[in-house]
PDB file of C-alpha atoms in Angstrom:
ATOM      1  CA  MET B   1     -48.260  14.265  65.629  1.00  0.00           C
ATOM      2  CA  PHE B   2     -44.485  14.206  65.230  1.00  0.00           C
ATOM      3  CA  SER B   3     -42.249  14.273  68.260  1.00  0.00           C
ATOM      4  CA  LYS B   4     -39.650  16.988  68.384  1.00  0.00           C
ATOM      5  CA  LYS B   5     -36.132  15.684  68.742  1.00  0.00           C
ATOM      6  CA  ARG B   6     -33.417  17.782  70.205  1.00  0.00           C
ATOM      7  CA  PRO B   7     -30.764  18.433  67.589  1.00  0.00           C
ATOM      8  CA  ALA B   8     -27.618  16.415  68.205  1.00  0.00           C
ATOM      9  CA  THR B   9     -24.768  18.412  69.679  1.00  0.00           C
ATOM     10  CA  ARG B  10     -22.022  18.831  67.102  1.00  0.00           C
ATOM     11  CA  ILE B  11     -18.720  20.638  67.263  1.00  0.00           C
ATOM     12  CA  ALA B  12     -18.343  23.598  64.918  1.00  0.00           C
ATOM     13  CA  ILE B  13     -15.011  23.653  63.106  1.00  0.00           C
ATOM     14  CA  ASP B  14     -14.120  27.114  61.863  1.00  0.00           C
ATOM     15  CA  GLN B  15     -10.362  26.933  61.695  1.00  0.00           C
ATOM     16  CA  PHE B  16      -7.372  25.447  63.460  1.00  0.00           C
ATOM     17  CA  SER B  17      -4.755  27.781  64.855  1.00  0.00           C
ATOM     18  CA  SER B  18      -2.147  24.986  64.986  1.00  0.00           C
ATOM     19  CA  LEU B  19      -1.349  21.973  62.827  1.00  0.00           C
ATOM     20  CA  ILE B  20       0.949  18.977  63.194  1.00  0.00           C
ATOM     21  CA  SER B  21       1.000  17.613  59.661  1.00  0.00           C
ATOM     22  CA  GLY B  22       1.320  14.018  58.552  1.00  0.00           C
ATOM     23  CA  SER B  23       4.970  14.475  57.660  1.00  0.00           C
ATOM     24  CA  LEU B  24       5.880  15.564  61.208  1.00  0.00           C
ATOM     25  CA  SER B  25       6.832  13.432  64.196  1.00  0.00           C
ATOM     26  CA  LEU B  26       7.159  15.342  67.467  1.00  0.00           C
ATOM     27  CA  VAL B  27       8.779  14.119  70.690  1.00  0.00           C
ATOM     28  CA  GLY B  28       7.816  16.136  73.774  1.00  0.00           C
ATOM     29  CA  ASP B  29       4.784  17.627  75.476  1.00  0.00           C
ATOM     30  CA  VAL B  30       2.428  19.983  73.631  1.00  0.00           C
ATOM     31  CA  THR B  31       0.231  22.657  75.231  1.00  0.00           C
ATOM     32  CA  PHE B  32      -2.362  24.378  73.022  1.00  0.00           C
ATOM     33  CA  GLU B  33      -5.349  26.682  73.051  1.00  0.00           C
ATOM     34  CA  GLU B  34      -8.008  27.301  70.403  1.00  0.00           C
ATOM     35  CA  GLY B  35      -7.751  24.598  67.707  1.00  0.00           C
ATOM     36  CA  LEU B  36      -5.095  21.933  67.138  1.00  0.00           C
ATOM     37  CA  LYS B  37      -5.223  19.413  64.296  1.00  0.00           C
ATOM     38  CA  ILE B  38      -2.852  16.442  64.423  1.00  0.00           C
ATOM     39  CA  SER B  39      -2.232  14.332  61.330  1.00  0.00           C
ATOM     40  CA  GLY B  40       1.296  13.335  62.331  1.00  0.00           C
ATOM     41  CA  GLU B  41       2.706  11.621  65.413  1.00  0.00           C
ATOM     42  CA  VAL B  42       3.231  13.042  68.895  1.00  0.00           C
ATOM     43  CA  CYS B  43       5.194  11.110  71.524  1.00  0.00           C
ATOM     44  CA  GLY B  44       4.329  13.097  74.632  1.00  0.00           C
ATOM     45  CA  ASN B  45       1.374  14.605  76.452  1.00  0.00           C
ATOM     46  CA  VAL B  46      -1.023  16.853  74.513  1.00  0.00           C
ATOM     47  CA  ARG B  47      -2.864  19.235  76.840  1.00  0.00           C
ATOM     48  CA  HIS B  48      -5.062  22.269  76.364  1.00  0.00           C
ATOM     49  CA  LYS B  49      -4.525  25.440  78.345  1.00  0.00           C
ATOM     50  CA  PRO B  50      -6.912  25.164  81.341  1.00  0.00           C
ATOM     51  CA  GLY B  51      -9.940  27.431  81.179  1.00  0.00           C
ATOM     52  CA  THR B  52      -9.966  27.715  77.369  1.00  0.00           C
ATOM     53  CA  HIS B  53     -12.538  26.370  74.907  1.00  0.00           C
ATOM     54  CA  SER B  54     -10.065  24.362  72.880  1.00  0.00           C
ATOM     55  CA  LEU B  55     -10.660  21.861  70.090  1.00  0.00           C
ATOM     56  CA  LEU B  56      -8.391  18.910  69.331  1.00  0.00           C
ATOM     57  CA  ALA B  57      -8.842  17.038  66.053  1.00  0.00           C
ATOM     58  CA  LEU B  58      -6.850  13.831  65.552  1.00  0.00           C
ATOM     59  CA  SER B  59      -7.088  12.602  61.964  1.00  0.00           C
ATOM     60  CA  ALA B  60      -7.199   8.933  60.972  1.00  0.00           C
ATOM     61  CA  GLU B  61      -3.453   9.049  60.200  1.00  0.00           C
ATOM     62  CA  GLY B  62      -2.632  10.789  63.486  1.00  0.00           C
ATOM     63  CA  ARG B  63      -1.156   9.108  66.553  1.00  0.00           C
ATOM     64  CA  ILE B  64      -0.544  10.332  70.106  1.00  0.00           C
ATOM     65  CA  GLU B  65       1.478   8.343  72.626  1.00  0.00           C
ATOM     66  CA  GLY B  66       0.811  10.168  75.875  1.00  0.00           C
ATOM     67  CA  ASN B  67      -2.007  11.602  77.960  1.00  0.00           C
ATOM     68  CA  VAL B  68      -4.411  13.976  76.231  1.00  0.00           C
ATOM     69  CA  SER B  69      -6.757  16.712  77.477  1.00  0.00           C
ATOM     70  CA  SER B  70      -9.026  19.134  75.624  1.00  0.00           C
ATOM     71  CA  TYR B  71     -12.309  21.003  75.992  1.00  0.00           C
ATOM     72  CA  ASP B  72     -13.769  19.422  72.796  1.00  0.00           C
ATOM     73  CA  ALA B  73     -12.178  16.595  70.808  1.00  0.00           C
ATOM     74  CA  LEU B  74     -12.732  14.868  67.458  1.00  0.00           C
ATOM     75  CA  ILE B  75     -10.773  11.617  67.492  1.00  0.00           C
ATOM     76  CA  ASP B  76     -10.347   9.528  64.339  1.00  0.00           C
ATOM     77  CA  GLY B  77      -6.783   8.302  64.950  1.00  0.00           C
ATOM     78  CA  THR B  78      -4.882   6.438  67.682  1.00  0.00           C
ATOM     79  CA  ILE B  79      -4.239   7.495  71.269  1.00  0.00           C
ATOM     80  CA  VAL B  80      -2.082   5.382  73.582  1.00  0.00           C
ATOM     81  CA  GLY B  81      -2.712   7.033  76.936  1.00  0.00           C
ATOM     82  CA  ASP B  82      -5.524   8.526  78.994  1.00  0.00           C
ATOM     83  CA  LEU B  83      -7.952  11.038  77.466  1.00  0.00           C
ATOM     84  CA  VAL B  84      -9.863  13.753  79.369  1.00  0.00           C
ATOM     85  CA  VAL B  85     -12.429  15.873  77.496  1.00  0.00           C
ATOM     86  CA  GLU B  86     -14.224  18.556  79.486  1.00  0.00           C
ATOM     87  CA  HIS B  87     -17.166  19.026  77.109  1.00  0.00           C
ATOM     88  CA  LEU B  88     -17.890  16.962  73.964  1.00  0.00           C
ATOM     89  CA  LEU B  89     -15.909  13.957  72.729  1.00  0.00           C
ATOM     90  CA  GLU B  90     -16.567  12.496  69.279  1.00  0.00           C
ATOM     91  CA  LEU B  91     -14.962   9.116  68.590  1.00  0.00           C
ATOM     92  CA  HIS B  92     -15.121   8.503  64.847  1.00  0.00           C
ATOM     93  CA  SER B  93     -15.014   5.106  63.159  1.00  0.00           C
ATOM     94  CA  ASN B  94     -11.194   4.880  62.932  1.00  0.00           C
ATOM     95  CA  ALA B  95     -10.621   5.959  66.552  1.00  0.00           C
ATOM     96  CA  ARG B  96      -8.440   3.650  68.646  1.00  0.00           C
ATOM     97  CA  VAL B  97      -7.901   4.588  72.310  1.00  0.00           C
ATOM     98  CA  GLN B  98      -5.722   2.432  74.564  1.00  0.00           C
ATOM     99  CA  GLY B  99      -6.346   4.108  77.894  1.00  0.00           C
ATOM    100  CA  ASN B 100      -9.039   5.452  80.175  1.00  0.00           C
ATOM    101  CA  ILE B 101     -11.416   8.161  78.967  1.00  0.00           C
ATOM    102  CA  ARG B 102     -13.166  10.842  81.057  1.00  0.00           C
ATOM    103  CA  TYR B 103     -15.780  12.929  79.241  1.00  0.00           C
ATOM    104  CA  ARG B 104     -18.926  14.992  79.819  1.00  0.00           C
ATOM    105  CA  GLN B 105     -20.718  14.201  76.510  1.00  0.00           C
ATOM    106  CA  LEU B 106     -19.832  11.334  74.178  1.00  0.00           C
ATOM    107  CA  SER B 107     -20.620  10.496  70.560  1.00  0.00           C
ATOM    108  CA  MET B 108     -19.169   7.203  69.318  1.00  0.00           C
ATOM    109  CA  GLU B 109     -19.431   5.798  65.792  1.00  0.00           C
ATOM    110  CA  ASN B 110     -19.464   2.122  64.857  1.00  0.00           C
ATOM    111  CA  GLY B 111     -15.912   0.865  64.467  1.00  0.00           C
ATOM    112  CA  ALA B 112     -14.363   3.031  67.192  1.00  0.00           C
ATOM    113  CA  VAL B 113     -12.399   0.970  69.735  1.00  0.00           C
ATOM    114  CA  VAL B 114     -11.695   1.821  73.381  1.00  0.00           C
ATOM    115  CA  ASP B 115      -9.394  -0.443  75.391  1.00  0.00           C
ATOM    116  CA  GLY B 116      -9.949   1.092  78.833  1.00  0.00           C
ATOM    117  CA  THR B 117     -12.727   2.542  80.934  1.00  0.00           C
ATOM    118  CA  LEU B 118     -15.240   5.228  79.978  1.00  0.00           C
ATOM    119  CA  ASN B 119     -16.036   7.576  82.870  1.00  0.00           C
ATOM    120  CA  ARG B 120     -18.661  10.303  82.526  1.00  0.00           C
ATOM    121  CA  MET B 121     -18.035  13.558  84.392  1.00  0.00           C
ATOM    122  CA  GLY B 122     -20.984  15.030  86.253  1.00  0.00           C
ATOM    123  CA  ASP B 123     -21.822  18.726  86.533  1.00  0.00           C
ATOM    124  CA  ASP B 124     -19.153  18.873  89.187  1.00  0.00           C
ATOM    125  CA  GLU B 125     -16.114  17.031  87.834  1.00  0.00           C
ATOM    126  CA  GLU B 126     -15.398  15.408  91.190  1.00  0.00           C
ATOM    127  CA  THR B 127     -18.849  13.764  91.284  1.00  0.00           C
ATOM    128  CA  ALA B 128     -18.224  11.540  88.272  1.00  0.00           C
ATOM    129  CA  GLN B 129     -19.348   8.003  88.971  1.00  0.00           C
ATOM    130  CA  VAL B 130     -17.703   4.831  87.796  1.00  0.00           C
ATOM    131  CA  PHE B 131     -19.701   1.621  87.681  1.00  0.00           C
ATOM    132  CA  GLU B 132     -17.867  -1.659  87.433  1.00  0.00           C
ATOM    133  CA  LEU B 133     -19.641  -4.758  86.218  1.00  0.00           C
ATOM    134  CA  PRO B 134     -19.220  -7.851  88.374  1.00  0.00           C
ATOM    135  CA  ARG B 135     -16.671 -10.303  87.108  1.00  0.00           C
ATOM    136  CA  PRO B 136     -18.100 -13.583  85.825  1.00  0.00           C
ATOM    137  CA  GLN B 137     -17.699 -16.546  88.137  1.00  0.00           C
ATOM    138  CA  VAL B 138     -15.367 -19.208  86.756  1.00  0.00           C
ATOM    139  CA  ARG B 139     -16.400 -22.755  87.562  1.00  0.00           C
ATOM    140  CA  GLU B 140     -13.778 -25.400  87.925  1.00  0.00           C
ATOM    141  CA  GLY B 141     -14.347 -28.986  87.109  1.00  0.00           C
TER     142      GLY B 141
END
């Protein structure tokens, strides 16, 4: 009688091994593994160590100006740069991304803003497809 829904995929947050607090502003690139929570500001690239199951959490007060990569990501702050997430990306209501996003799975709340393209990765990362909508014709006269 009732249809069975698959439970929504959610990211489990046990603990973060690294923290950039709200009172910290960092200039330079950051490489991390395991969990990284950013509540402050990073001016530089934030990248996970390839081959690890990392988690990046950017709080509503957090800001990253640079390219970002992670296995899983919870974004509720601002990113000015491209974002690549190998597994699950959650864009929360305060998320602001000015750049292109590549992801495998996406969850996006009302209020999140993306100023760029969203590109889904396939099973093989190189097979990701990008579809562009035709541009509207402008009539003169």
